CSV table of C-alpha atoms in Angstrom, one decimal:
chain,number,residue,atom,x,y,z
A,1,ARG,CA,99.5,107.9,89.3
A,2,MET,CA,102.8,107.4,88.0
A,3,ALA,CA,105.7,109.1,85.2
A,4,PRO,CA,104.9,108.6,82.2
A,5,GLY,CA,107.5,106.3,79.6
A,6,GLY,CA,108.7,104.8,83.8
A,7,GLY,CA,108.2,100.5,83.9
A,8,GLU,CA,105.3,99.0,85.1
A,9,PRO,CA,105.2,98.2,88.8
A,10,PRO,CA,105.0,94.6,90.2
A,11,ARG,CA,100.8,94.9,91.5
A,12,GLU,CA,102.6,94.4,95.2
A,13,ALA,CA,103.8,98.2,94.7
A,14,VAL,CA,100.5,99.3,93.2
A,15,ASP,CA,98.7,97.9,95.9
A,16,ALA,CA,100.3,98.4,99.4
A,17,VAL,CA,100.4,102.8,97.7
A,18,ALA,CA,97.1,102.3,98.3
A,19,TYR,CA,97.5,100.8,101.2
A,20,PHE,CA,99.3,103.5,102.6
A,21,ASN,CA,96.7,106.0,100.9
A,22,GLU,CA,94.2,104.8,103.1
A,23,ALA,CA,97.1,104.7,106.6
A,24,TRP,CA,97.6,107.7,107.7
A,25,THR,CA,97.4,106.4,111.5
A,26,PRO,CA,97.8,102.8,113.4
A,27,TYR,CA,93.5,103.7,114.0
A,28,HIS,CA,93.3,103.7,109.4
A,29,ALA,CA,95.7,101.6,109.3
A,30,VAL,CA,94.2,99.0,111.5
A,31,LEU,CA,90.9,100.0,109.5
A,32,ALA,CA,92.9,99.1,106.3
A,33,THR,CA,93.4,95.7,107.2
A,34,CYS,CA,90.2,95.0,108.8
A,35,ARG,CA,88.9,95.3,104.9
A,36,ARG,CA,90.3,93.4,103.5
A,37,LEU,CA,90.3,91.1,105.3
A,38,ILE,CA,86.3,91.1,105.4
A,39,ASP,CA,87.1,90.5,102.1
A,40,ALA,CA,89.3,87.7,101.6
A,41,GLY,CA,86.1,85.9,104.2
A,42,TYR,CA,87.7,86.3,108.0
A,43,GLU,CA,85.5,86.4,110.4
A,44,GLU,CA,85.1,89.1,112.8
A,45,ILE,CA,85.1,88.1,116.9
A,46,ASN,CA,85.8,89.7,120.2
A,47,GLU,CA,88.3,89.4,122.5
A,48,ARG,CA,85.7,89.6,125.7
A,49,ASP,CA,83.3,86.9,124.0
A,50,ALA,CA,83.7,82.5,123.3
A,51,TRP,CA,85.5,81.5,120.7
A,52,GLU,CA,84.3,79.0,118.9
A,53,LEU,CA,86.8,78.0,116.4
A,54,LYS,CA,86.8,75.2,113.5
A,55,PRO,CA,89.4,73.3,111.6
A,56,GLY,CA,90.0,75.5,108.1
A,57,GLY,CA,88.5,78.9,109.8
A,58,LYS,CA,89.9,82.3,109.5
A,59,TYR,CA,89.5,84.7,111.9
A,60,PHE,CA,90.2,87.5,113.4
A,61,PHE,CA,90.7,90.6,116.3
A,62,THR,CA,91.8,94.0,117.3
A,63,ARG,CA,93.2,95.9,120.2
A,64,ASN,CA,92.2,99.6,121.0
A,65,MET,CA,91.0,99.2,116.6
A,66,SER,CA,95.0,100.0,117.0
A,67,ALA,CA,96.1,96.8,117.1
A,68,VAL,CA,95.3,94.1,114.9
A,69,CYS,CA,95.1,90.0,114.7
A,70,ALA,CA,94.0,87.5,112.7
A,71,PHE,CA,95.4,84.3,112.1
A,72,ALA,CA,94.5,80.6,110.3
A,73,VAL,CA,93.9,77.9,111.1
A,74,GLY,CA,94.9,74.7,109.5
A,75,GLY,CA,93.0,72.2,107.8
A,76,SER,CA,94.6,69.4,108.7
A,77,TYR,CA,95.1,70.9,112.6
A,78,VAL,CA,96.4,68.6,115.7
A,79,PRO,CA,96.0,69.9,118.9
A,80,GLY,CA,99.6,71.2,120.2
A,81,SER,CA,100.8,72.3,117.2
A,82,GLY,CA,103.1,75.3,116.1
A,83,PHE,CA,101.4,78.6,114.6
A,84,VAL,CA,103.3,80.5,112.7
A,85,VAL,CA,103.3,84.5,113.2
A,86,VAL,CA,104.0,87.5,111.4
A,87,GLY,CA,104.4,90.5,113.7
A,88,ALA,CA,105.0,93.9,112.0
A,89,HIS,CA,103.5,97.4,113.9
A,90,THR,CA,101.0,99.8,112.7
A,91,ASP,CA,102.3,103.2,114.0
A,92,SER,CA,105.2,105.9,113.1
A,93,PRO,CA,107.0,109.2,114.6
A,94,CYS,CA,104.8,112.0,114.5
A,95,PRO,CA,103.4,115.2,116.1
A,96,LYS,CA,101.3,114.7,118.2
A,97,LEU,CA,98.3,116.5,119.0
A,98,LYS,CA,98.4,117.4,123.1
A,99,PRO,CA,95.0,116.9,125.9
A,100,ASN,CA,94.9,121.6,125.8
A,101,THR,CA,96.3,122.6,122.0
A,102,LYS,CA,95.1,126.1,122.2
A,103,ALA,CA,97.8,128.6,122.2
A,104,THR,CA,98.3,132.0,120.1
A,105,SER,CA,101.4,133.7,119.1
A,106,GLU,CA,101.8,137.2,116.9
A,107,ARG,CA,97.7,137.6,116.1
A,108,PHE,CA,98.7,133.6,114.8
A,109,LEU,CA,96.5,130.5,116.3
A,110,GLN,CA,98.2,127.4,117.3
A,111,VAL,CA,97.9,123.7,117.9
A,112,ARG,CA,100.0,121.9,120.2
A,113,THR,CA,102.1,119.6,119.3
A,114,GLN,CA,104.1,116.6,121.1
A,115,ASN,CA,106.0,114.9,119.6
A,116,TYR,CA,105.9,110.9,119.8
A,117,GLY,CA,108.5,108.8,119.5
A,118,GLY,CA,111.5,109.4,117.8
A,119,GLY,CA,111.1,111.9,114.5
A,120,LEU,CA,112.8,113.3,111.9
A,121,TRP,CA,111.4,116.6,113.0
A,122,TYR,CA,113.0,119.8,110.6
A,123,THR,CA,110.9,117.6,107.6
A,124,TRP,CA,108.1,118.2,109.2
A,125,PHE,CA,108.4,122.3,108.3
A,126,ASP,CA,106.6,123.9,105.4
A,127,ARG,CA,104.8,120.9,104.9
A,128,ASP,CA,101.0,121.0,103.9
A,129,LEU,CA,99.6,118.7,106.5
A,130,GLY,CA,96.1,118.0,107.8
A,131,VAL,CA,95.1,116.5,111.1
A,132,ALA,CA,93.3,112.5,111.7
A,133,GLY,CA,93.4,109.8,114.3
A,134,ARG,CA,89.9,109.0,116.5
A,135,VAL,CA,87.2,110.7,117.9
A,136,VAL,CA,84.6,110.3,122.2
A,137,VAL,CA,81.9,111.7,121.0
A,138,LYS,CA,79.2,112.2,123.2
A,139,ARG,CA,76.4,113.5,122.9
A,140,ALA,CA,74.4,115.6,125.0
A,141,GLY,CA,71.4,114.0,126.5
A,142,VAL,CA,72.0,110.5,125.5
A,143,ASP,CA,73.9,107.9,127.6
A,144,LYS,CA,76.1,105.9,125.0
A,145,ALA,CA,79.4,107.4,123.2
A,146,ARG,CA,80.9,106.3,119.4
A,147,HIS,CA,84.3,106.0,119.1
A,148,ALA,CA,84.5,107.8,115.2
A,149,LEU,CA,88.0,107.7,113.1
A,150,VAL,CA,88.3,110.6,111.3
A,151,LYS,CA,90.6,112.2,109.2
A,152,ILE,CA,91.8,115.3,107.2
A,153,ASP,CA,92.9,115.2,104.3
A,154,ARG,CA,93.0,118.5,103.5
A,155,PRO,CA,96.5,121.2,103.9
A,156,VAL,CA,94.6,123.4,107.5
A,157,MET,CA,98.2,123.6,109.4
A,158,ARG,CA,101.8,124.5,108.2
A,159,ILE,CA,105.1,125.2,110.1
A,160,PRO,CA,106.9,127.6,108.4
A,161,SER,CA,110.3,127.7,108.9
A,162,LEU,CA,112.4,130.9,110.0
A,163,ALA,CA,113.6,132.7,106.7
A,164,ILE,CA,117.3,132.5,105.6
A,165,HIS,CA,117.6,136.7,106.0
A,166,LEU,CA,116.9,136.2,110.4
A,167,ASN,CA,119.0,133.3,110.7
A,168,ARG,CA,122.7,133.3,108.5
A,169,GLU,CA,123.0,130.2,110.2
A,170,MET,CA,120.6,128.4,110.1
A,171,ASN,CA,122.5,126.1,107.2
A,172,ASN,CA,125.9,125.3,109.8
A,173,GLY,CA,123.3,123.3,111.4
A,174,PHE,CA,119.7,123.6,113.4
A,175,ALA,CA,118.2,122.2,116.6
A,176,VAL,CA,114.9,121.5,116.7
A,177,ASN,CA,112.9,122.6,119.7
A,178,PHE,CA,109.4,120.9,119.8
A,179,GLN,CA,108.5,122.5,122.5
A,180,GLN,CA,109.2,126.4,120.4
A,181,HIS,CA,109.2,125.0,117.4
A,182,MET,CA,106.5,123.0,116.7
A,183,ALA,CA,103.5,124.6,117.0
A,184,PRO,CA,101.9,124.7,113.4
A,185,ILE,CA,99.8,128.0,112.7
A,186,ILE,CA,95.8,126.6,112.2
A,187,ALA,CA,94.2,130.6,111.2
A,188,ASN,CA,95.2,133.6,111.8
A,189,ALA,CA,93.4,135.2,115.5
A,190,ALA,CA,91.3,138.2,114.2
A,191,GLU,CA,89.6,136.1,111.1
A,192,ALA,CA,88.6,133.9,113.7
A,193,ALA,CA,87.3,136.3,116.1
A,194,LEU,CA,84.9,138.0,113.0
A,195,GLY,CA,84.5,134.8,111.0
A,196,SER,CA,86.0,136.4,107.7
A,197,GLY,CA,87.0,134.3,105.2
A,198,SER,CA,87.0,130.4,106.2
A,199,VAL,CA,87.4,131.1,109.7
A,200,PRO,CA,84.5,129.8,111.5
A,201,PRO,CA,83.5,132.0,114.6
A,202,GLU,CA,84.3,132.2,117.9
A,203,PRO,CA,81.4,130.8,119.7
A,204,LYS,CA,79.8,133.0,122.6
A,205,ARG,CA,79.5,132.1,126.0
A,206,ALA,CA,76.9,129.6,126.5
A,207,LYS,CA,74.1,131.0,129.0
A,208,ALA,CA,75.0,129.1,132.2
A,209,ASP,CA,71.4,127.1,131.7
A,210,GLY,CA,73.7,124.3,133.5
A,211,SER,CA,73.3,121.8,129.8
A,212,ASP,CA,75.8,119.1,129.2
A,213,GLU,CA,75.7,120.8,125.9
A,214,ASN,CA,76.6,124.9,127.4
A,215,LYS,CA,79.2,122.6,129.8
A,216,ASN,CA,80.1,120.9,127.1
A,217,ALA,CA,80.5,124.1,124.7
A,218,GLU,CA,82.2,125.7,127.5
A,219,LYS,CA,85.1,123.3,128.4
A,220,ASN,CA,86.5,122.3,125.0
A,221,ALA,CA,86.5,126.3,124.2
A,222,ALA,CA,88.3,126.5,126.7
A,223,ARG,CA,91.2,124.3,125.5
A,224,HIS,CA,90.4,124.3,121.6
A,225,HIS,CA,90.7,126.6,119.0
A,226,PRO,CA,86.4,126.4,117.8
A,227,ALA,CA,89.3,126.6,114.8
A,228,LEU,CA,90.2,123.4,115.2
A,229,LEU,CA,87.1,121.8,116.7
A,230,GLU,CA,84.5,122.5,113.7
A,231,LEU,CA,87.2,120.8,111.8
A,232,ILE,CA,86.8,117.5,113.9
A,233,ALA,CA,83.0,117.8,114.4
A,234,GLU,CA,82.6,118.4,111.1
A,235,ALA,CA,84.9,114.7,109.7
A,236,ALA,CA,83.6,113.3,113.4
A,237,GLY,CA,80.2,113.7,112.6
A,238,CYS,CA,78.8,115.7,115.6
A,239,ASP,CA,78.4,118.9,116.9
A,240,PRO,CA,81.8,120.5,118.6
A,241,ALA,CA,80.8,120.7,121.6
A,242,ASP,CA,80.3,116.8,121.1
A,243,VAL,CA,83.8,116.3,121.3
A,244,ALA,CA,85.0,114.4,124.2
A,245,ASP,CA,88.3,113.3,123.8
A,246,PHE,CA,91.5,113.3,120.9
A,247,ASP,CA,93.7,110.8,120.4
A,248,LEU,CA,95.1,113.3,116.9
A,249,GLN,CA,98.2,113.5,115.4
A,250,LEU,CA,99.3,115.5,111.5
A,251,CYS,CA,99.8,114.4,109.1
A,252,ASP,CA,101.1,115.3,106.3
A,253,VAL,CA,98.5,115.6,102.9
A,254,GLN,CA,100.9,114.5,99.7
A,255,PRO,CA,99.2,111.4,98.8
A,256,SER,CA,101.6,108.3,99.0
A,257,THR,CA,103.3,107.5,94.9
A,258,ILE,CA,105.8,104.9,93.0
A,259,GLY,CA,107.5,107.1,91.6
A,260,GLY,CA,111.6,107.1,89.5
A,261,ALA,CA,112.7,107.6,86.4
A,262,LYS,CA,110.8,103.6,86.2
A,263,ASN,CA,108.9,103.7,88.3
A,264,GLU,CA,111.3,101.6,91.0
A,265,TYR,CA,110.4,103.5,94.4
A,266,ILE,CA,108.2,104.3,96.3
A,267,PHE,CA,107.1,107.9,97.9
A,268,SER,CA,105.6,108.0,101.2
A,269,GLY,CA,105.1,108.3,104.8
A,270,ARG,CA,105.5,105.9,107.2
A,271,LEU,CA,106.6,103.6,104.9
A,272,ASP,CA,108.2,102.4,108.4
A,273,ASN,CA,105.9,100.6,109.2
A,274,LEU,CA,103.1,100.4,107.3
A,275,ALA,CA,104.6,98.7,104.6
A,276,SER,CA,105.8,95.8,106.9
A,277,CYS,CA,102.0,95.5,107.6
A,278,TYR,CA,101.0,96.0,103.8
A,279,ALA,CA,103.4,92.6,103.0
A,280,SER,CA,102.3,90.3,105.7
A,281,LEU,CA,98.7,91.9,105.8
A,282,ALA,CA,99.3,90.5,101.9
A,283,ALA,CA,101.1,87.1,102.1
A,284,LEU,CA,98.5,86.1,105.2
A,285,ILE,CA,95.8,86.4,102.7
A,286,ASN,CA,98.4,85.2,100.3
A,287,ALA,CA,98.6,82.1,102.2
A,288,THR,CA,95.3,81.4,103.8
A,289,GLY,CA,92.3,81.7,100.4
A,290,ASP,CA,91.3,79.5,98.0
A,291,SER,CA,93.6,79.6,96.0
A,292,SER,CA,96.8,78.9,98.6
A,293,GLY,CA,98.1,75.8,96.7
A,294,GLY,CA,94.5,74.1,97.0
A,295,ASP,CA,95.9,70.3,98.0
A,296,SER,CA,99.6,71.8,97.3
A,297,PRO,CA,102.2,70.4,100.7
A,298,GLY,CA,101.6,74.6,101.6
A,299,SER,CA,97.6,74.9,101.2
A,300,LEU,CA,96.3,76.0,104.5
A,301,ALA,CA,93.9,72.7,103.9
A,302,ASN,CA,96.8,70.9,104.5
A,303,GLU,CA,97.8,73.0,107.6
A,304,THR,CA,98.3,71.5,111.2
A,305,GLY,CA,98.6,74.1,112.4
A,306,VAL,CA,97.6,77.9,113.3
A,307,ARG,CA,99.5,81.0,110.5
A,308,MET,CA,98.3,84.2,112.6
A,309,LEU,CA,99.3,88.4,111.4
A,310,VAL,CA,100.2,90.5,114.3
A,311,HIS,CA,100.3,94.1,113.9
A,312,TYR,CA,100.9,96.0,117.2
A,313,ASP,CA,100.8,100.0,118.2
A,314,HIS,CA,103.3,101.8,120.3
A,315,GLU,CA,107.1,99.7,118.8
A,316,GLU,CA,108.1,103.7,118.3
A,317,VAL,CA,107.9,104.1,122.2
A,318,GLY,CA,108.9,101.1,123.4
A,319,SER,CA,106.1,98.6,122.8
A,320,ASP,CA,104.8,98.7,126.5
A,321,SER,CA,101.3,99.2,126.2
A,322,ALA,CA,98.3,97.7,126.0
A,323,GLN,CA,98.1,97.5,122.6
A,324,GLY,CA,102.0,97.1,121.8
A,325,ALA,CA,104.6,93.9,121.4
A,326,GLY,CA,104.7,93.7,125.3
A,327,SER,CA,101.1,93.1,126.2
A,328,SER,CA,99.1,90.4,127.2
A,329,MET,CA,98.5,90.6,123.5
A,330,THR,CA,99.8,87.3,121.7
A,331,GLU,CA,99.8,85.0,124.1
A,332,ASP,CA,96.1,85.1,125.2
A,333,ALA,CA,95.5,84.5,121.2
A,334,MET,CA,97.4,82.0,120.9
A,335,ARG,CA,96.5,80.4,124.1
A,336,ARG,CA,93.1,80.8,123.8
A,337,VAL,CA,93.1,79.6,120.0
A,338,CYS,CA,94.4,76.7,121.7
A,339,ARG,CA,91.5,75.9,124.5
A,340,ALA,CA,89.4,76.3,121.7
A,341,LEU,CA,90.1,73.5,119.3
A,342,CYS,CA,90.8,71.5,121.6
A,343,PHE,CA,87.1,71.4,122.2
A,344,GLY,CA,86.9,71.0,125.8
A,345,GLU,CA,89.0,68.2,126.5
A,346,ASP,CA,91.9,68.3,129.2
A,347,VAL,CA,94.8,67.9,126.2
A,348,GLU,CA,98.3,68.3,128.7
A,349,GLY,CA,100.5,70.9,128.0
A,350,VAL,CA,98.7,72.1,124.7
A,351,ALA,CA,99.7,76.2,125.0
A,352,GLU,CA,103.6,75.2,126.4
A,353,ARG,CA,103.8,72.5,123.6
A,354,SER,CA,101.9,75.1,120.7
A,355,ARG,CA,104.4,77.2,121.4
A,356,ARG,CA,107.6,75.1,120.5
A,357,LYS,CA,106.5,74.6,117.7
A,358,SER,CA,105.9,78.2,116.6
A,359,PHE,CA,108.0,80.9,114.6
A,360,ILE,CA,108.0,84.6,114.6
A,361,VAL,CA,108.5,86.5,112.0
A,362,SER,CA,109.5,90.4,113.7
A,363,ALA,CA,109.0,93.1,110.6
A,364,ASP,CA,109.7,96.4,110.6
A,365,MET,CA,111.9,98.0,107.9
A,366,ALA,CA,115.3,97.6,107.4
A,367,HIS,CA,118.4,100.5,106.6
A,368,ALA,CA,119.3,100.1,102.9
A,369,VAL,CA,123.0,101.4,101.9
A,370,HIS,CA,122.4,105.4,101.7
A,371,PRO,CA,124.6,106.4,98.3
A,372,ASN,CA,125.5,110.0,100.3
A,373,TYR,CA,126.5,108.1,103.2
A,374,GLY,CA,127.7,104.9,102.2
A,375,ASP,CA,130.4,105.1,105.9
A,376,LYS,CA,127.5,104.5,107.9
A,377,HIS,CA,127.0,101.2,106.9
A,378,GLU,CA,128.9,98.2,107.8
A,379,PRO,CA,131.4,97.7,105.0
A,380,GLY,CA,130.6,93.2,105.0
A,381,HIS,CA,126.8,94.1,104.9
A,382,ARG,CA,125.4,97.1,102.6
A,383,PRO,CA,121.4,96.6,103.0
A,384,ARG,CA,120.5,97.5,98.9
A,385,PHE,CA,117.0,98.3,97.3
A,386,GLY,CA,116.1,95.0,95.1
A,387,ASP,CA,117.7,92.5,96.8
A,388,GLY,CA,116.0,91.4,99.5
A,389,VAL,CA,114.3,91.3,102.6
A,390,VAL,CA,117.3,91.9,105.1
A,391,ILE,CA,117.5,89.9,108.1
A,392,LYS,CA,118.7,91.7,110.7
A,393,HIS,CA,121.7,90.5,112.9
A,394,ASN,CA,123.1,91.2,116.5
A,395,ALA,CA,125.6,89.8,119.3
A,396,ASN,CA,123.3,92.4,122.7
A,397,GLN,CA,120.7,91.3,121.6
A,398,ARG,CA,119.5,94.0,120.5
A,399,TYR,CA,117.9,91.9,117.8
A,400,ALA,CA,116.4,88.1,118.1
A,401,THR,CA,117.5,86.1,115.2
A,402,ASP,CA,120.2,83.7,115.9
A,403,ALA,CA,121.1,80.9,113.8
A,404,VAL,CA,118.8,78.9,113.6
A,405,THR,CA,116.2,81.4,112.4
A,406,ALA,CA,118.2,83.3,110.5
A,407,TRP,CA,119.1,80.3,108.6
A,408,LEU,CA,115.3,78.7,109.0
A,409,PHE,CA,114.1,83.0,107.5
A,410,ARG,CA,117.3,82.6,104.6
A,411,GLU,CA,116.1,79.1,102.8
A,412,LEU,CA,112.0,79.3,103.0
A,413,GLY,CA,113.2,81.9,101.4
A,414,GLU,CA,115.6,80.1,99.0
A,415,ARG,CA,113.3,77.3,98.4
A,416,ALA,CA,111.1,79.7,96.9
A,417,GLY,CA,113.6,81.6,94.7
A,418,VAL,CA,113.2,84.8,96.8
A,419,PRO,CA,116.7,86.9,97.6
A,420,VAL,CA,117.2,87.8,100.7
A,421,GLN,CA,120.3,89.9,102.6
A,422,GLU,CA,121.6,90.4,105.4
A,423,PHE,CA,122.4,93.8,108.1
A,424,VAL,CA,124.3,94.4,111.2
A,425,VAL,CA,125.6,97.6,112.7
A,426,ARG,CA,128.9,99.3,112.6
A,427,SER,CA,130.7,98.3,115.8
A,428,ASP,CA,131.3,101.7,116.8
A,429,LEU,CA,127.9,102.4,116.3
A,430,GLY,CA,124.2,101.8,118.5
A,431,CYS,CA,122.1,99.3,117.5
A,432,GLY,CA,118.2,99.6,117.5
A,433,SER,CA,115.9,97.6,118.3
A,434,THR,CA,112.3,96.6,117.8
A,435,ILE,CA,109.2,93.8,118.6
A,436,GLY,CA,111.5,91.6,117.4
A,437,PRO,CA,113.5,91.1,120.8
A,438,ILE,CA,110.3,91.6,123.3
A,439,LEU,CA,107.7,88.9,121.7
A,440,SER,CA,111.1,86.3,121.6
A,441,THR,CA,110.8,87.0,125.4
A,442,ARG,CA,107.2,86.9,126.6
A,443,THR,CA,106.6,84.4,124.8
A,444,GLY,CA,109.7,82.1,124.5
A,445,ILE,CA,109.1,81.7,120.6
A,446,ARG,CA,112.4,81.5,118.1
A,447,THR,CA,112.2,84.6,116.6
A,448,VAL,CA,113.6,86.1,114.1
A,449,ASP,CA,113.3,90.1,112.6
A,450,VAL,CA,113.8,90.9,109.0
A,451,GLY,CA,112.8,93.7,107.3
A,452,ALA,CA,112.7,95.3,103.5
A,453,PRO,CA,115.5,98.1,102.7
A,454,GLN,CA,114.7,102.0,102.8
A,455,LEU,CA,115.9,105.4,103.3
A,456,SER,CA,115.5,108.2,105.0
A,457,MET,CA,113.1,106.4,108.0
A,458,HIS,CA,110.9,108.9,110.4
A,459,SER,CA,111.3,111.7,108.2
A,460,VAL,CA,108.0,112.7,106.8
A,461,ARG,CA,109.0,111.7,103.9
A,462,GLU,CA,110.6,108.2,102.5
A,463,MET,CA,112.1,106.5,100.5
A,464,CYS,CA,112.2,102.2,99.4
A,465,GLY,CA,111.7,100.6,96.1
A,466,CYS,CA,108.6,98.7,94.4
A,467,ASP,CA,110.3,94.9,94.0
A,468,ASP,CA,111.1,95.0,97.6
A,469,VAL,CA,107.4,95.3,98.7
A,470,LYS,CA,107.5,92.1,95.5
A,471,HIS,CA,110.1,90.3,97.5
A,472,SER,CA,108.3,91.3,100.8
A,473,VAL,CA,104.6,89.2,100.3
A,474,ALA,CA,106.9,86.7,98.5
A,475,HIS,CA,109.4,86.2,101.0
A,476,PHE,CA,106.2,85.4,103.8
A,477,THR,CA,103.8,83.8,102.1
A,478,ALA,CA,107.1,80.9,101.9
A,479,VAL,CA,107.4,81.1,105.1
A,480,TYR,CA,103.3,81.4,106.2
A,481,GLU,CA,102.4,77.9,103.2
A,482,GLY,CA,106.4,76.3,103.8
A,483,PHE,CA,107.3,76.6,107.4
A,484,THR,CA,106.1,73.4,109.6
A,485,LYS,CA,107.4,71.4,106.9
A,486,LEU,CA,110.5,72.7,106.8
A,487,ASP,CA,110.9,72.9,111.8
A,488,GLU,CA,110.4,68.7,111.6
A,489,THR,CA,113.5,68.7,109.9
A,490,LEU,CA,115.4,70.2,111.8
A,491,MET,CA,116.7,68.6,115.5
A,492,VAL,CA,117.8,71.1,118.5
A,493,ASP,CA,116.4,70.7,121.4
A,494,GLY,CA,115.5,67.1,122.9
A,495,ALA,CA,118.7,66.3,120.9
A,496,VAL,CA,120.8,66.0,122.7
A,497,GLY,CA,121.7,62.0,122.5
A,498,ASN,CA,122.5,62.6,118.8
A,499,LEU,CA,125.2,64.9,119.6
A,500,CYS,CA,127.1,62.4,121.1
A,501,ARG,CA,127.6,60.1,118.6
A,502,PRO,CA,128.3,60.1,115.1
A,503,CYS,CA,125.8,61.3,112.5
A,504,ASP,CA,124.4,58.6,110.1
């Protein structure tokens, strides 16, 4: 839905909003990405299997179903050629459910949660909350377990704020204590006990017949309210006793939407960093599709390297996991691609040479200058909506950008007619970080940190410009299509002799 009488937003912004509304959790984000990859002709492969790849082929695999890697092999692939990679992350700060969620206070049934990442937690108060994530389903008497994604997209929980009448100092500053303040209400204890209203009744204690079903039911009843288990089981298509475990989070049920008087903004949760996930996905599909340039220099048919995206999990908590940017995922994929495309031949240093010819764009959202807090930005570096993707700089390597990688990214954008901005944090403020320094350290690949500008980062509802989604897609597409040729014109390493004589 859009504001009546407003302008027509870019097609990319409309499609991005649809993607955001699918991608409530990292698992759902990966699923939404994979569906679009399959529609674009990509073939699913598995890290557990041997890979048979070919020039011109398009492939993807998932890890933990919360991270995904997709790549297209150039039609003119030469062993030892580089990778052009855009990396992003699927996770966002949120309250996650604890292993034992059952809590009761003042005749309310509540759900215990723990903080994931560094959110603006006060923005979660008085929101209509659903639940989403993954569930491990194990039916009694069945040997196999299954992995199910669930998405309860109606308001089933709420974290109510304290009335101003009971704390007159609330507007002078409120420090959220996650343990004390962030347990949402799910039901009324009396109704749950009686089974009145829409709340399922508390089950009677199972008979001690030793069956797996009764054992599971007893364990679950001790850990979780039946009201919660009924919701999860219904979404997973199983009985409550079959819920063996889960990884669930609270989600705001208000849909992502296009807004503003002229339909120039996107209002959504999880823009950090789903906006980068969407933009990199759309760009890869653009740069590897049948209409990606035909016989033009930027077409996949004429590409000698590999075009790749990787969406990682756990960036918000440091990236140290099997599916985070600090894992072996990127190196594993690159090494296996290089080996598979040697077709059994032993090519000296193929993986190492390939990495030295590669380029990583670490895409994570950037801070737009805030109209009410303009003094929080460095005066010479004030990213604005509509002015293009932001290149992030930090002298202390909180970002991986350097002069060479910034020039490569900026030049490719300018050749495509896409605007670009620069950001550096104020010298009297600390600087955040992202996946760029981690990836460049692990792989030794040249890396630039960039992102579209946004406001309200890490709030339950964030805001960005529609045009910046369009700019991001166009800029990343230009990187995929133009990097290999541009890099051939750049001399850095292996050219020391050229620095010792006058230029031609």
